[in-house]
Coordinates of C-alpha atoms in Angstrom, one line a residue:
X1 CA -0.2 -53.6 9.0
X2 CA 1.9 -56.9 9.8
X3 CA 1.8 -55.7 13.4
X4 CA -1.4 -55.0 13.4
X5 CA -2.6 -58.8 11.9
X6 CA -0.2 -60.8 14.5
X7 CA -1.5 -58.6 17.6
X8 CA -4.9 -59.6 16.4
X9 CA -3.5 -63.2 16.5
X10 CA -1.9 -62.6 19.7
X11 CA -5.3 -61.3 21.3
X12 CA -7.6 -64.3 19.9
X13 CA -5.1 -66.8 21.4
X14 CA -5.4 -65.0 24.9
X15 CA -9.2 -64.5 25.1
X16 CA -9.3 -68.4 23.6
X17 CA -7.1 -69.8 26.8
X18 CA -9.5 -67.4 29.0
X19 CA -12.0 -69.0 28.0
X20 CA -10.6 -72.6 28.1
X21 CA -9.6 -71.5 31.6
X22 CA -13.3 -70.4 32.8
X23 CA -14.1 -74.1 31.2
X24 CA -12.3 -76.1 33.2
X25 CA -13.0 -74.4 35.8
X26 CA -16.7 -74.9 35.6
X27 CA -15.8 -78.5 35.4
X28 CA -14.2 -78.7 38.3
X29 CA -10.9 -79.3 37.2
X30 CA -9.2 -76.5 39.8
X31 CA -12.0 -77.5 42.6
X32 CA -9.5 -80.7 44.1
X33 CA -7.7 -78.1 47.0
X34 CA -11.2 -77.2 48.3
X35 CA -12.8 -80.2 48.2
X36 CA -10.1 -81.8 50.4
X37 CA -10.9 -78.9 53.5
X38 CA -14.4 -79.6 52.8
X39 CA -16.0 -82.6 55.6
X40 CA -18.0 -84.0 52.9
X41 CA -17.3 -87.2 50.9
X42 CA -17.6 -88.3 47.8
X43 CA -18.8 -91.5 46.5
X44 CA -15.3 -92.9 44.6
X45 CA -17.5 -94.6 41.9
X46 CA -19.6 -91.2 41.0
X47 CA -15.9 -89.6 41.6
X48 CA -14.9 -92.1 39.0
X49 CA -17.8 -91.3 36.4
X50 CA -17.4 -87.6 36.6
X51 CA -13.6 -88.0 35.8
X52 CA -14.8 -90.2 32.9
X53 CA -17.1 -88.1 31.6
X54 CA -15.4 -85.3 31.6
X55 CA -12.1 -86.7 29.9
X56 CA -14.9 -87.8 27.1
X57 CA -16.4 -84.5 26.6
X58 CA -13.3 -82.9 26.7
X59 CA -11.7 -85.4 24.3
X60 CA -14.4 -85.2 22.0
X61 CA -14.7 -81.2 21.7
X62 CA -18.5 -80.8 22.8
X63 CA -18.0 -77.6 24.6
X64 CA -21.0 -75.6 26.5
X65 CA -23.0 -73.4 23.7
X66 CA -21.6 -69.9 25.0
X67 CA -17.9 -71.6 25.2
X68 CA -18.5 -72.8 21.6
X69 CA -19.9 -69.0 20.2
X70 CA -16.9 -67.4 21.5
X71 CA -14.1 -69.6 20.4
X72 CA -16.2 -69.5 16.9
X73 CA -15.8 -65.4 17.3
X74 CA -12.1 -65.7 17.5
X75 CA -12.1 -67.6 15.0
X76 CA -13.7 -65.2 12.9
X77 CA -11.8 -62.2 14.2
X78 CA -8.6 -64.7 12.8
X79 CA -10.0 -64.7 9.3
X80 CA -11.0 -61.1 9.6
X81 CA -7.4 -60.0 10.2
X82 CA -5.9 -62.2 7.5
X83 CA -8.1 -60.6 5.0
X84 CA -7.4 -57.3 6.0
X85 CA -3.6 -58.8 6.1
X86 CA -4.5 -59.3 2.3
X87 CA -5.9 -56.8 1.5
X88 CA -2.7 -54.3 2.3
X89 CA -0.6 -56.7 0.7
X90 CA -3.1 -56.1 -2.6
X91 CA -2.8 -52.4 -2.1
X92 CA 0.9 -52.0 -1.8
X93 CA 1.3 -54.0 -4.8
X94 CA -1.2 -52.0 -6.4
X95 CA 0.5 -48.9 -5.9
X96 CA 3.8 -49.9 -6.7
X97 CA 2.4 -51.1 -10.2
X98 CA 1.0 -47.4 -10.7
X99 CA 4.7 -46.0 -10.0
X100 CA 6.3 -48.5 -12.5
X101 CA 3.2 -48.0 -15.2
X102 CA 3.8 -45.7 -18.5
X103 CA 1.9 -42.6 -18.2
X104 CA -1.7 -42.7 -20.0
X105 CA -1.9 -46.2 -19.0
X106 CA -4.8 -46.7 -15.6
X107 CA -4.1 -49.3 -13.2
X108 CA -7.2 -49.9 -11.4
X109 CA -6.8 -52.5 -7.8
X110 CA -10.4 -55.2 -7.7
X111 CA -9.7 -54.5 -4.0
X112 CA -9.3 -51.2 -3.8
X113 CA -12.1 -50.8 -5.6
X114 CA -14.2 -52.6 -3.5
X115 CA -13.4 -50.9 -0.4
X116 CA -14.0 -47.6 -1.9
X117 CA -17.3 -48.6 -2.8
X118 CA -18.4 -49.9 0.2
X119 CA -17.5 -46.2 1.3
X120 CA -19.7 -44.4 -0.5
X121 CA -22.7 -45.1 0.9
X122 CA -22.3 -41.7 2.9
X123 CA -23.2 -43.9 6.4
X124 CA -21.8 -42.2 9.7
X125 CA -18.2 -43.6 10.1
X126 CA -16.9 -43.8 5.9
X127 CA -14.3 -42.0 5.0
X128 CA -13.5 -40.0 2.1
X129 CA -10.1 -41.6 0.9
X130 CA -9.0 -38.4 -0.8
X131 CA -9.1 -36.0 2.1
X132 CA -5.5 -36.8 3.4
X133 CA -3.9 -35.4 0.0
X134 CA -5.9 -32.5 0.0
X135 CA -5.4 -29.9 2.8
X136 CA -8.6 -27.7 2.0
X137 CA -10.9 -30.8 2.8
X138 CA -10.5 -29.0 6.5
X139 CA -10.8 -25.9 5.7
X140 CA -14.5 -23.9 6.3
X141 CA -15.6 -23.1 2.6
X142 CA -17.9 -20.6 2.0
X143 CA -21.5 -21.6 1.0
X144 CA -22.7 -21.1 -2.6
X145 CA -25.3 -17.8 -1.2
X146 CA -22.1 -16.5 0.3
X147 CA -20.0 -16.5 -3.0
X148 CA -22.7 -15.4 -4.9
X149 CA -23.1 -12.7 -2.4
X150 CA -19.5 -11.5 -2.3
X151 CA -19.5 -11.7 -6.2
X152 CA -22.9 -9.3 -6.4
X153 CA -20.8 -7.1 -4.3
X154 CA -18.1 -7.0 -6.0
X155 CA -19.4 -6.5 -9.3
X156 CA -21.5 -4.0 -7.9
X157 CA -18.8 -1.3 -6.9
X158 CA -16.3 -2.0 -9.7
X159 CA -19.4 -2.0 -13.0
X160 CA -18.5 0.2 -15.3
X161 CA -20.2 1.1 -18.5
X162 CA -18.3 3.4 -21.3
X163 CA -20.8 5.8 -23.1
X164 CA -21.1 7.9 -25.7
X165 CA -23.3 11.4 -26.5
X166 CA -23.1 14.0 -28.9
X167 CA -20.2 15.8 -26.8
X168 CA -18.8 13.7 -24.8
X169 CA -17.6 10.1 -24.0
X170 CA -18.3 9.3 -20.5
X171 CA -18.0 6.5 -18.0
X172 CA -21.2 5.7 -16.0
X173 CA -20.4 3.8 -12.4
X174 CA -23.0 3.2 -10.0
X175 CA -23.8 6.2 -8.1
X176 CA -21.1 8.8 -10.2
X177 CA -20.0 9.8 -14.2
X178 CA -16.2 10.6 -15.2
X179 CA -16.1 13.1 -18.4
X180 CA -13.6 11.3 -20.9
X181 CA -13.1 13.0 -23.3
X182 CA -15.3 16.3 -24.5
X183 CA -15.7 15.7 -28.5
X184 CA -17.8 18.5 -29.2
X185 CA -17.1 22.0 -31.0
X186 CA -18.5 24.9 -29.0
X187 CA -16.9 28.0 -28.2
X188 CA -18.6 28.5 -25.2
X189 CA -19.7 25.3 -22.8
X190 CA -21.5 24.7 -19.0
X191 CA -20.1 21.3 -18.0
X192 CA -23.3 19.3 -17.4
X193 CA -24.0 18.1 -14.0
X194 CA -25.5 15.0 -14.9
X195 CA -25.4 12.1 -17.3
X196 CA -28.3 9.5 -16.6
X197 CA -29.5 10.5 -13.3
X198 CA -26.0 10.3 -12.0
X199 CA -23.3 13.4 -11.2
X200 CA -20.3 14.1 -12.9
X201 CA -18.0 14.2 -10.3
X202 CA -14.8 13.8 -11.9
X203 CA -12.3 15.6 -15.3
X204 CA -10.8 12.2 -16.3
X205 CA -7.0 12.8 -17.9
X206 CA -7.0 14.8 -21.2
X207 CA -10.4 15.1 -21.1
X208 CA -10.5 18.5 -22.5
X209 CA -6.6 19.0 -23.7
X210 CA -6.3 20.4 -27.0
X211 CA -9.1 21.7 -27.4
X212 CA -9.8 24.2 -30.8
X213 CA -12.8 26.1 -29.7
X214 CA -13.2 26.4 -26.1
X215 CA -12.8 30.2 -25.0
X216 CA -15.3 30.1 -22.0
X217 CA -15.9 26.8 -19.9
X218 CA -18.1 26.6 -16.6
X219 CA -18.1 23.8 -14.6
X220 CA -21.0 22.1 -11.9
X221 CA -20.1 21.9 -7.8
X222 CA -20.8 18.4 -8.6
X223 CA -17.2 17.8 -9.6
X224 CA -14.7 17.1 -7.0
X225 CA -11.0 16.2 -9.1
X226 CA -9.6 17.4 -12.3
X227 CA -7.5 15.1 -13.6
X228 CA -3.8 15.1 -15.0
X229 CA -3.6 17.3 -18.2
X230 CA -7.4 17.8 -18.3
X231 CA -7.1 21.1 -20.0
X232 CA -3.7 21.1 -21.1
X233 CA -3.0 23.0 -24.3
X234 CA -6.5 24.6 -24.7
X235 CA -5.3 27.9 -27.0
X236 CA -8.1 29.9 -26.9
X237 CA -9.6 29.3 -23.3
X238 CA -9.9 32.4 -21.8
X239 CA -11.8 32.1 -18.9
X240 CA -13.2 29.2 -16.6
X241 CA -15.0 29.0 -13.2
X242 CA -13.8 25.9 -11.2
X243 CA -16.4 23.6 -8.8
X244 CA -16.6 24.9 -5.7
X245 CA -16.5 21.5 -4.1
X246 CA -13.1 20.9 -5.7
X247 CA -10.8 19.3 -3.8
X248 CA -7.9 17.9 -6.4
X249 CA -6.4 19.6 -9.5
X250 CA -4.1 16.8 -11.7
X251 CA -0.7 17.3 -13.1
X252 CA -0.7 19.8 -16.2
X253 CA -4.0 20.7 -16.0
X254 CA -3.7 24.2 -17.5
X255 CA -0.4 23.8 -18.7
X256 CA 0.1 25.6 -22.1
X257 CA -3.2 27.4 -21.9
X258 CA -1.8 30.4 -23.4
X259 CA -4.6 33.0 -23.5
X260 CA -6.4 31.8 -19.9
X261 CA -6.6 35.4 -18.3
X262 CA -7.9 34.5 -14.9
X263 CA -8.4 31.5 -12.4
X264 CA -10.1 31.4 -8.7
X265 CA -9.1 28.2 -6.9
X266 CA -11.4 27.0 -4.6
X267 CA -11.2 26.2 -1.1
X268 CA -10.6 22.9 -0.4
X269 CA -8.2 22.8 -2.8
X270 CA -4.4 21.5 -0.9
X271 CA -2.2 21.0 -3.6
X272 CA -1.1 22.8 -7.2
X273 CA 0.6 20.2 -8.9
X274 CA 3.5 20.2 -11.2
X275 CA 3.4 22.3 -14.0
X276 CA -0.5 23.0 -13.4
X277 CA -0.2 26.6 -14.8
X278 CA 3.4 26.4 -16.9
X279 CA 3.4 28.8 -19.4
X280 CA 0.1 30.5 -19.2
X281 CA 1.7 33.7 -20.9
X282 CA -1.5 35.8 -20.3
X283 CA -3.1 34.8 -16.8
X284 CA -3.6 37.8 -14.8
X285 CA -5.1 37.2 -12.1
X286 CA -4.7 33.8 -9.2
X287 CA -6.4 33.2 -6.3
X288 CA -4.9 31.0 -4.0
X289 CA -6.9 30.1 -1.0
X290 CA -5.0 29.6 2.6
X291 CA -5.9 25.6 2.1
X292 CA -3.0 24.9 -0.1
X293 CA -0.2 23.3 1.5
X294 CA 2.0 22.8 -1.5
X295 CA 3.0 24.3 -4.8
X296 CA 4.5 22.1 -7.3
X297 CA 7.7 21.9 -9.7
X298 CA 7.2 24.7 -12.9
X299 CA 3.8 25.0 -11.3
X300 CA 3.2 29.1 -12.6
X301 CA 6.2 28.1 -14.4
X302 CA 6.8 31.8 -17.3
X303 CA 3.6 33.1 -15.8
X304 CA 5.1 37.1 -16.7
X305 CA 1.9 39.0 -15.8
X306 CA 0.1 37.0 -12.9
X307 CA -0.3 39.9 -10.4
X308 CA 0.0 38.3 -6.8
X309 CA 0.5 39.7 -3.3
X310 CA 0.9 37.0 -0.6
X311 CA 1.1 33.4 -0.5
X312 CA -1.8 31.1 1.0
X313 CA -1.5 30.8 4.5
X314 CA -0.9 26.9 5.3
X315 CA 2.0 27.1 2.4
X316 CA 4.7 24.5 3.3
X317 CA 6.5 23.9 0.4
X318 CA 7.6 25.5 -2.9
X319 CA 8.7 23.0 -5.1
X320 CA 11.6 23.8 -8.2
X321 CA 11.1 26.6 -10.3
X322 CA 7.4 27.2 -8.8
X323 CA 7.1 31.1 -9.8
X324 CA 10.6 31.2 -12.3
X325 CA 10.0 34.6 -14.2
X326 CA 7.0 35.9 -12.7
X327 CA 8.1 39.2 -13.2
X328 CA 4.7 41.1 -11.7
X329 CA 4.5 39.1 -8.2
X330 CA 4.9 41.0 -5.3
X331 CA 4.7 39.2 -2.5
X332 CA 5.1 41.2 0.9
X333 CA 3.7 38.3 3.5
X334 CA 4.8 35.0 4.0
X335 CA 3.6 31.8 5.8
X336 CA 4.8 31.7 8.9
X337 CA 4.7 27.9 8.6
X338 CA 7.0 27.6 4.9
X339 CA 9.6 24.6 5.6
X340 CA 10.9 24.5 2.3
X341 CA 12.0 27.3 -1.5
X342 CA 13.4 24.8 -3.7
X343 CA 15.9 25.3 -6.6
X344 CA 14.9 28.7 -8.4
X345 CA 11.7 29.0 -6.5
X346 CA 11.5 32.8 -7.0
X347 CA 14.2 33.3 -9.8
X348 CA 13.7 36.3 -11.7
X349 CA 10.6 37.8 -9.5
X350 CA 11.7 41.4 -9.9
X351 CA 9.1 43.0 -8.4
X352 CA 9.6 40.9 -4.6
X353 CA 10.5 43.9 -2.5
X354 CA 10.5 42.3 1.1
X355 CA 11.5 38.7 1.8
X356 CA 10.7 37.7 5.6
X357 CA 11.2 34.3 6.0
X358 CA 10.1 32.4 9.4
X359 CA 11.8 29.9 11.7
X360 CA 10.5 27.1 10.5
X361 CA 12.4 27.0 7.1
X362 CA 14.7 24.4 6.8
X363 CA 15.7 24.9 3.6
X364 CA 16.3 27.4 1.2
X365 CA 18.0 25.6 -2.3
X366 CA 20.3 27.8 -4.6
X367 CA 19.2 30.3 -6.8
X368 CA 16.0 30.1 -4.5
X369 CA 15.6 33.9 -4.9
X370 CA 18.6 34.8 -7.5
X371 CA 18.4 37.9 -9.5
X372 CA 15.0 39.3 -7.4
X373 CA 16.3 43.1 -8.0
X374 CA 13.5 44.4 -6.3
X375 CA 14.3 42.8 -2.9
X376 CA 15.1 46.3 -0.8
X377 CA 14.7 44.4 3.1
X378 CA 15.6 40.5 3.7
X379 CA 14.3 39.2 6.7
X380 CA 16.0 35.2 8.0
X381 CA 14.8 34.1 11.4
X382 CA 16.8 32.1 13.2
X383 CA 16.1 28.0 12.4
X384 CA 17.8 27.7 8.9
X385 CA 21.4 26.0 8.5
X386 CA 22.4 26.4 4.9
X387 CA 22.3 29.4 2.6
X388 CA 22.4 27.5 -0.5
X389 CA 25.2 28.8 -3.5
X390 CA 23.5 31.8 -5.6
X391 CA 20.3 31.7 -3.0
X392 CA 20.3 36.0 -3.6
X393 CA 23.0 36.5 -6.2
X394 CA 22.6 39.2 -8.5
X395 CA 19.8 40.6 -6.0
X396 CA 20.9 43.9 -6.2
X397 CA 18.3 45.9 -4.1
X398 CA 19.5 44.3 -0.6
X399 CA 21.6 47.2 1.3
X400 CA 21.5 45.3 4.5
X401 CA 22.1 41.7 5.6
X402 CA 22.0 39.8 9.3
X403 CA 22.8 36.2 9.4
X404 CA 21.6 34.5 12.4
X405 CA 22.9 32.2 14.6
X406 CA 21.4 29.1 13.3
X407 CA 23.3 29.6 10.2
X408 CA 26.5 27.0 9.5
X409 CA 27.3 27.1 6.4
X410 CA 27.0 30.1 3.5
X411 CA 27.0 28.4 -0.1
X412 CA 29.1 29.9 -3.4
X413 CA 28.0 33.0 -4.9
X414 CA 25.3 33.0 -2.2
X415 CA 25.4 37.2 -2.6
X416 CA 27.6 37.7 -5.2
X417 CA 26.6 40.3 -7.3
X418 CA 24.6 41.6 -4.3
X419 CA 25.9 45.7 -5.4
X420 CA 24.0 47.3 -2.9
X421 CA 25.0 45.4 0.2
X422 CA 26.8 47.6 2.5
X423 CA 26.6 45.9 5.9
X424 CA 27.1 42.6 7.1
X425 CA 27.0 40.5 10.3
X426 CA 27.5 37.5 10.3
X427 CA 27.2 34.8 13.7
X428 CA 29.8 33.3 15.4
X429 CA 28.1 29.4 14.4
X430 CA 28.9 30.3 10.9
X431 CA 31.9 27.5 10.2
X432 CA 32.1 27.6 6.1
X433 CA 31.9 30.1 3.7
X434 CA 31.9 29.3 0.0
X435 CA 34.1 30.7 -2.8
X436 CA 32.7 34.5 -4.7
X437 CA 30.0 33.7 -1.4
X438 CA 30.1 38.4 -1.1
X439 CA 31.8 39.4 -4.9
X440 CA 31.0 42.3 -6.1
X441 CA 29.2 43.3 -2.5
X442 CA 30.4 47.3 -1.6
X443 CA 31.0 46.6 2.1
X444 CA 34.1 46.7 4.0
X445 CA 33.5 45.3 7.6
X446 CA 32.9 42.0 8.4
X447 CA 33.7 39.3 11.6
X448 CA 33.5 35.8 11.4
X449 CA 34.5 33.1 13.7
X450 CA 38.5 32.5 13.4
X451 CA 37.4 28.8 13.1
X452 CA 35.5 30.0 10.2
X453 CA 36.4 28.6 6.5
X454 CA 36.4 30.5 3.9
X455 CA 37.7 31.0 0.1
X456 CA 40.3 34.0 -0.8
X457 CA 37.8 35.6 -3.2
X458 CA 35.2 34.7 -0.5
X459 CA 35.1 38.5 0.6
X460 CA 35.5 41.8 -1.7
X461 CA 38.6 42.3 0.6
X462 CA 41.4 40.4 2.4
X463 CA 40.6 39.3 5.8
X464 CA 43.0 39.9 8.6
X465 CA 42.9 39.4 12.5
X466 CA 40.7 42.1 12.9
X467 CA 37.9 40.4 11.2
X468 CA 37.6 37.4 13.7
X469 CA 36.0 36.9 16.2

């Protein structure tokens, strides 16, 4: 600000000796070089007088009007910049008193508050003083219709209104209803497809779990997800008839059902999630449509008398323990697609008589298949690495077993037990073969690569040169 003030003072004292300059000039004063070239002559007294008179006029400060308007205007731009000088000066002492003041305590600046009155008239050029500290003062904000637009909207798709009827506790959204909780008593109920106008699209969690009376449920095409545990631990259900728009079946949501007897899953349908059917003692009969991609941990988990012949047709993945002591399965096509048996998969199946499985396996965990008796023919195409440890132990129907080239590694105990093997090739790629891998196996040939690890009690006999390769 001080350089501002003395550059003010710097500019009136130019424009004043402009102007001073332009004065004498008029006079005459730098005329004497040209009037010597010049042919004409001057009369010495009027020379004389003019001289005179202009050392008077000078002398006593009666300059022209416009020479007099502007040399007041500087003068007034001088006292101009010493107020504004001030007026800083005022300000910075201001604000160094509101650093130094207790808090609580309002120091208010005559001066500044001047100024900011004068700028908040709202005339074209004022300026808010505030808008430096705050960075949104730039920044588009939406107009008042616009929020109240967005927050209509909003409210709109999340509302939600809990209700209550005779039977059921329900949530009502806009345009759909999820069943809560079913508080009713009937033995036998239809789902309704409805509540206000609105469809029940959705089983919410638990919504029917537990459950003392239920034998015989039907449910509307209206509902497209049954929810985790929805019908968990229903004892007396017997039999239900799913949506046919369904599309998602929840954790646990027949698990425990003890008596169910039967279940068609619709199409649609992709995934049966973990423990969905765990210990339904008494189901019978299972569809499974081709549309299911995946079959979760324990998810027929104990199911002893669900009769099944083949597994859906996009069937990637069978997750831990997926059909553990389904004694009555027996599965005699698989999907050609299957990446994946986890841990116990098919453990105690018995009645499995043929196991084909495809190229695109890429694993195949232990005890995937241990203690299937009823496997008589065992298919691997070539494409799987590992024979996990105990992957067909104790699956005493296999008589004979090719290993194909893809094969690197054959896990503990991976046949052991196997008491009806009697021929075995195994490829060249093989590199590791685990300890008790053949036990108890009757055959009494076998090559392997001379590269080939292997445990003593890997084979039912000692190895010697004539076994490599």
């Amino acid at each position: 600000m001080e350089k501002l003030f003395w550059g003010m003072v710097g500019g009136c004292t130019i424009a004043f000796g402009i102007l001073l300059a332009m004065y004498l000039n008029q006079t005459g004063a730098f005329d004497a070089a040209e009037e010597e070239t010049t042919t004409a002559v001057l009369d010495e007294a009027q020379t004389q007088e003019t001289e005179t008179g202009t050392e008077e006029t000078v002398a006593e400060g009666e300059y022209p009007a416009d020479i007099r308007s502007l040399i007041e205007n500087s003068q007034g731009n001088y006292a101009t910049a010493m107020l504004v000088f001030e007026e800083e000066s005022e300000r910075a002492e201001a604000a160094a008193s509101e650093e130094n003041r207790p808090n609580g305590q309002p120091t208010v600046s005559s001066t500044l508050a001047t100024t900011q009155g004068n700028n908040s008239t709202g005339k074209t050029g004022s300026v808010d003083g505030g808008r430096n500290d705050n960075h949104e003062y730039f920044l588009e904000q939406p107009s008042e219709t616009q929020e109240e637009s967005y927050l209509e909207e909003e409210s709109t798709q999340d509302s939600v209104e809990s209700k209550n009827d005779s039977d059921f506790q329900y949530d009502l959204y806009r345009d759909h209803v999820v069943i809560k909780k079913y508080t009713g008593s009937a033995a036998s109920l239809d789902i309704p497809d409805t509540f206000e106008g609105k469809p029940v699209t959705e089983i919410g969690d638990s919504a029917f779990s537990n459950s003392k009376s239920l034998v015989r449920i039907s449910m509307p095409d209206t509902v497209t997800r049954l929810g985790k545990n929805a019908f968990k631990g229903c004892a007396l259900l017997v039999d239900i008839d799913l949506s046919e728009d369904l599309t998602e079946m929840g954790e646990g949501v027949f698990d425990s059902c003890e008596r169910l007897a039967r279940i068609s899953i619709p199409d649609g349908v992709t995934t049966i999630g973990k423990k969905a059917f765990n210990e339904c003692a008494d189901i019978i009969r299972v569809t499974l449509p081709g549309s299911i991609e995946s079959i979760g941990e324990q998810a027929f988990y104990n199911c002893s008398k669900m009769e099944l012949t083949k597994l859906p047709s996009d069937l990637k993945n069978v997750d831990k323990e997926a059909f553990y002591s389904c004694y009555k399965i027996e599965i005699s096509k698989w999907p050609s697609g299957l990446e994946r048996i986890e841990e116990g998969a098919f453990e105690d199946c018995f009645a499995i008589k043929a196991v084909k499985l495809p190229s695109t396996l890429k694993k195949l965990d232990k005890r995937a298949f241990y203690s299937c008796t009823g496997i008589t023919e065992l298919t691997i195409k070539s494409g799987l690495e590992a024979i996990s440890a105990e992957a067909f132990a104790a699956c005493t129907g296999i008589k004979e077993l090719t290993v194909p080239k893809s094969v690197i590694s054959i896990g503990d105990s991976a046949f052991s037990g196997c008491d009806a093997l009697e021929s075995v090739e195994i490829s060249k790629n093989t590199l590791s073969i685990g300890a008790s891998a053949f036990t108890g196996c009757p055959f009494t040939e076998v090559k392997i690569n001379k590269r080939c690890s292997y445990q003593t009690n890997s084979f039912p006999f000692e190895l010697t040169e004539d076994n490599y390769y």
